[in-house]
Short mmCIF file of C-alpha atoms in Angstrom, two decimals:
data_model
loop_
_atom_site.label_atom_id
_atom_site.label_comp_id
_atom_site.label_asym_id
_atom_site.label_seq_id
_atom_site.Cartn_x
_atom_site.Cartn_y
_atom_site.Cartn_z
CA MET A 1 -8.42 -10.10 -47.76
CA LYS A 2 -5.13 -8.73 -46.44
CA CYS A 3 -6.95 -5.63 -45.29
CA TRP A 4 -9.37 -7.65 -43.21
CA ILE A 5 -6.54 -9.50 -41.52
CA LEU A 6 -5.12 -6.21 -40.31
CA ILE A 7 -8.44 -4.60 -39.40
CA ILE A 8 -9.99 -7.47 -37.46
CA PRO A 9 -7.28 -7.58 -34.77
CA LEU A 10 -7.57 -3.82 -34.38
CA VAL A 11 -11.34 -3.90 -34.03
CA ALA A 12 -11.10 -6.82 -31.61
CA ALA A 13 -8.50 -4.97 -29.58
CA LEU A 14 -10.43 -1.73 -29.32
CA PRO A 15 -12.77 -2.83 -26.51
CA GLY A 16 -9.71 -3.81 -24.47
CA CYS A 17 -7.86 -0.55 -25.04
CA LYS A 18 -9.89 1.44 -22.56
CA LYS A 19 -10.52 -0.14 -19.20
CA THR A 20 -13.90 0.14 -17.62
CA LYS A 21 -14.41 2.28 -14.56
CA ALA A 22 -14.88 -0.92 -12.52
CA GLN A 23 -11.52 -2.25 -13.74
CA ASN A 24 -9.81 1.05 -12.91
CA THR A 25 -11.47 1.05 -9.48
CA ALA A 26 -10.33 -2.52 -8.76
CA GLU A 27 -6.76 -1.76 -9.88
CA LEU A 28 -6.68 1.46 -7.87
CA GLN A 29 -8.04 -0.33 -4.78
CA THR A 30 -5.29 -2.94 -5.11
CA LEU A 31 -2.71 -0.17 -5.51
CA ILE A 32 -4.02 1.57 -2.37
CA GLU A 33 -3.96 -1.66 -0.35
CA ASP A 34 -0.41 -2.36 -1.50
CA GLY A 35 0.63 1.20 -0.63
CA CYS A 36 -0.96 0.91 2.80
CA ALA A 37 0.85 -2.37 3.42
CA GLN A 38 4.09 -0.75 2.24
CA ASN A 39 4.05 1.84 5.07
CA PRO A 40 5.01 -0.60 7.87
CA VAL A 41 7.59 -2.16 5.55
CA ASN A 42 9.10 1.30 5.03
CA PHE A 43 9.02 1.91 8.77
CA ILE A 44 10.90 -1.30 9.62
CA GLU A 45 13.45 -0.58 6.90
CA GLN A 46 13.87 2.92 8.35
CA GLU A 47 14.58 1.32 11.73
CA GLN A 48 17.13 -1.04 10.23
CA LYS A 49 18.97 1.85 8.59
CA SER A 50 18.95 3.95 11.76
CA GLY A 51 19.98 1.06 13.99
CA GLN A 52 17.39 1.91 16.63
CA GLN A 53 13.81 0.96 17.40
CA LEU A 54 11.33 3.67 16.47
CA TYR A 55 8.05 1.78 16.06
CA VAL A 56 5.86 -0.88 17.63
CA PHE A 57 4.39 -3.15 14.98
CA GLY A 58 1.22 -4.18 16.74
CA PRO A 59 0.68 -6.25 19.88
CA ASP A 60 2.86 -9.06 18.46
CA ASP A 61 5.79 -6.77 17.71
CA ALA A 62 8.44 -9.43 18.38
CA ALA A 63 6.66 -11.96 16.16
CA PHE A 64 6.30 -9.34 13.40
CA ARG A 65 10.01 -8.56 13.53
CA GLN A 66 11.00 -12.22 13.51
CA ARG A 67 8.65 -13.06 10.65
CA TRP A 68 9.93 -10.01 8.74
CA GLN A 69 13.50 -11.30 9.06
CA ASP A 70 12.42 -14.80 7.96
CA LEU A 71 10.54 -13.42 4.96
CA GLN A 72 13.41 -11.17 3.95
CA SER A 73 15.85 -14.08 4.06
CA SER A 74 13.49 -16.31 2.13
CA PHE A 75 12.75 -13.74 -0.54
CA ARG A 76 16.42 -12.73 -0.89
CA ALA A 77 17.39 -16.37 -1.37
CA GLY A 78 14.77 -16.64 -4.12
CA GLY A 79 15.74 -13.33 -5.72
CA ARG A 80 12.32 -11.84 -5.04
CA ASP A 81 10.92 -9.06 -2.91
CA LEU A 82 7.93 -9.17 -0.61
CA SER A 83 5.13 -7.56 -2.61
CA GLY A 84 1.50 -7.58 -3.58
CA PRO A 85 -0.88 -9.97 -1.84
CA ASP A 86 1.97 -11.55 0.18
CA LYS A 87 2.89 -8.18 1.66
CA THR A 88 -0.73 -7.22 2.33
CA ALA A 89 -1.44 -10.55 4.06
CA PHE A 90 1.71 -10.21 6.18
CA VAL A 91 0.88 -6.67 7.33
CA SER A 92 -2.80 -7.51 7.83
CA ARG A 93 -1.90 -10.34 10.18
CA TYR A 94 0.12 -8.13 12.53
CA MET A 95 -1.40 -4.67 12.02
CA PRO A 96 -5.02 -5.03 10.92
CA ARG A 97 -6.08 -1.70 12.42
CA PHE A 98 -3.33 0.20 10.61
CA LEU A 99 -4.18 -1.44 7.29
CA GLN A 100 -7.93 -0.92 7.75
CA SER A 101 -7.53 2.69 8.79
CA CYS A 102 -5.25 3.42 5.85
CA THR A 103 -7.47 1.77 3.22
CA GLN A 104 -10.55 3.50 4.64
CA PHE A 105 -8.71 6.81 4.62
CA PHE A 106 -8.08 6.40 0.87
CA ALA A 107 -11.62 5.22 0.02
CA GLY A 108 -12.48 8.73 -1.16
CA ALA A 109 -9.38 8.79 -3.36
CA VAL A 110 -10.49 5.56 -5.03
CA ILE A 111 -13.81 7.19 -5.92
CA GLN A 112 -12.29 10.51 -6.93
CA CYS A 113 -9.35 9.14 -8.94
CA ASN A 114 -10.75 5.96 -10.52
CA GLU A 115 -11.08 7.53 -13.96
CA PHE A 116 -7.28 7.63 -14.28
CA ARG A 117 -5.15 4.69 -15.37
CA VAL A 118 -2.90 3.15 -12.70
CA GLY A 119 0.62 4.42 -13.29
CA SER A 120 -0.45 7.52 -15.17
CA PRO A 121 0.75 11.03 -14.29
CA GLU A 122 -2.90 12.07 -13.95
CA LEU A 123 -3.43 9.47 -11.23
CA GLN A 124 -0.30 10.63 -9.42
CA ARG A 125 -1.56 14.22 -9.49
CA CYS A 126 -4.98 13.11 -8.26
CA LEU A 127 -3.52 11.07 -5.37
CA GLU A 128 -0.95 13.60 -4.19
CA PRO A 129 -3.32 15.68 -2.02
CA HIS A 130 -4.61 12.45 -0.43
CA ASN A 131 -1.03 11.34 0.30
CA THR A 132 -0.31 14.71 1.92
CA ASP A 133 -3.48 14.45 4.01
CA PHE A 134 -2.58 10.89 5.04
CA ARG A 135 0.87 11.97 6.26
CA ARG A 136 -0.87 14.67 8.31
CA PHE A 137 -3.38 12.08 9.60
CA LEU A 138 -0.52 9.81 10.71
CA ALA A 139 1.29 12.67 12.43
CA GLN A 140 -1.86 13.64 14.32
CA ASN A 141 -3.09 10.17 15.24
CA LEU A 142 -0.15 7.84 15.79
CA LYS A 143 0.68 7.67 19.48
CA ALA A 144 3.98 6.89 21.14
CA ASN A 145 4.17 4.32 23.92
CA GLU A 146 5.92 4.81 27.27
CA LYS A 147 9.31 4.15 25.63
CA GLY A 148 8.69 6.78 22.96
CA TRP A 149 8.18 4.26 20.15
CA VAL A 150 5.37 4.97 17.71
CA ASP A 151 2.63 2.34 17.96
CA LEU A 152 1.29 1.71 14.45
CA GLU A 153 -1.85 0.09 15.83
CA SER A 154 -2.74 3.28 17.73
CA LEU A 155 -4.57 4.67 14.71
CA PRO A 156 -8.32 4.93 15.07
CA SER A 157 -10.10 2.10 13.28
CA GLU A 158 -12.31 4.70 11.56
CA PRO A 159 -10.37 7.68 10.11
#
């Protein structure tokens, strides 16, 4: 009887050990969306460190900047960081074209890399060429405005 107590949990756990391709795809898609939403966050943090404006965060740039400050204060007070669905919703509201272009750019990576577990070294290796290509895509397609600031919404809606 003691043997069965040990074996049953193992047998029951086996189907959950390996995620299905659909689960991997969903997790990878979420990771890509979060990474795409992280780009503008990195850009505004880069501006804050440099002390000068470098980017335009969509047509409502001033509202984006104000809301960013409000969110940062709110999250700092709560001991949290803006992440996940909150971050994606925030970026999507102000820069839908950037977010759409980025997620569409990585659609091929989701298909190509979905066999690897999120967080695994294999996934990192699979995504690296796509990341390099995306940096090149940004360099080629982001346009500066008349003041020389890079407009994040200047990306084509279809990469």
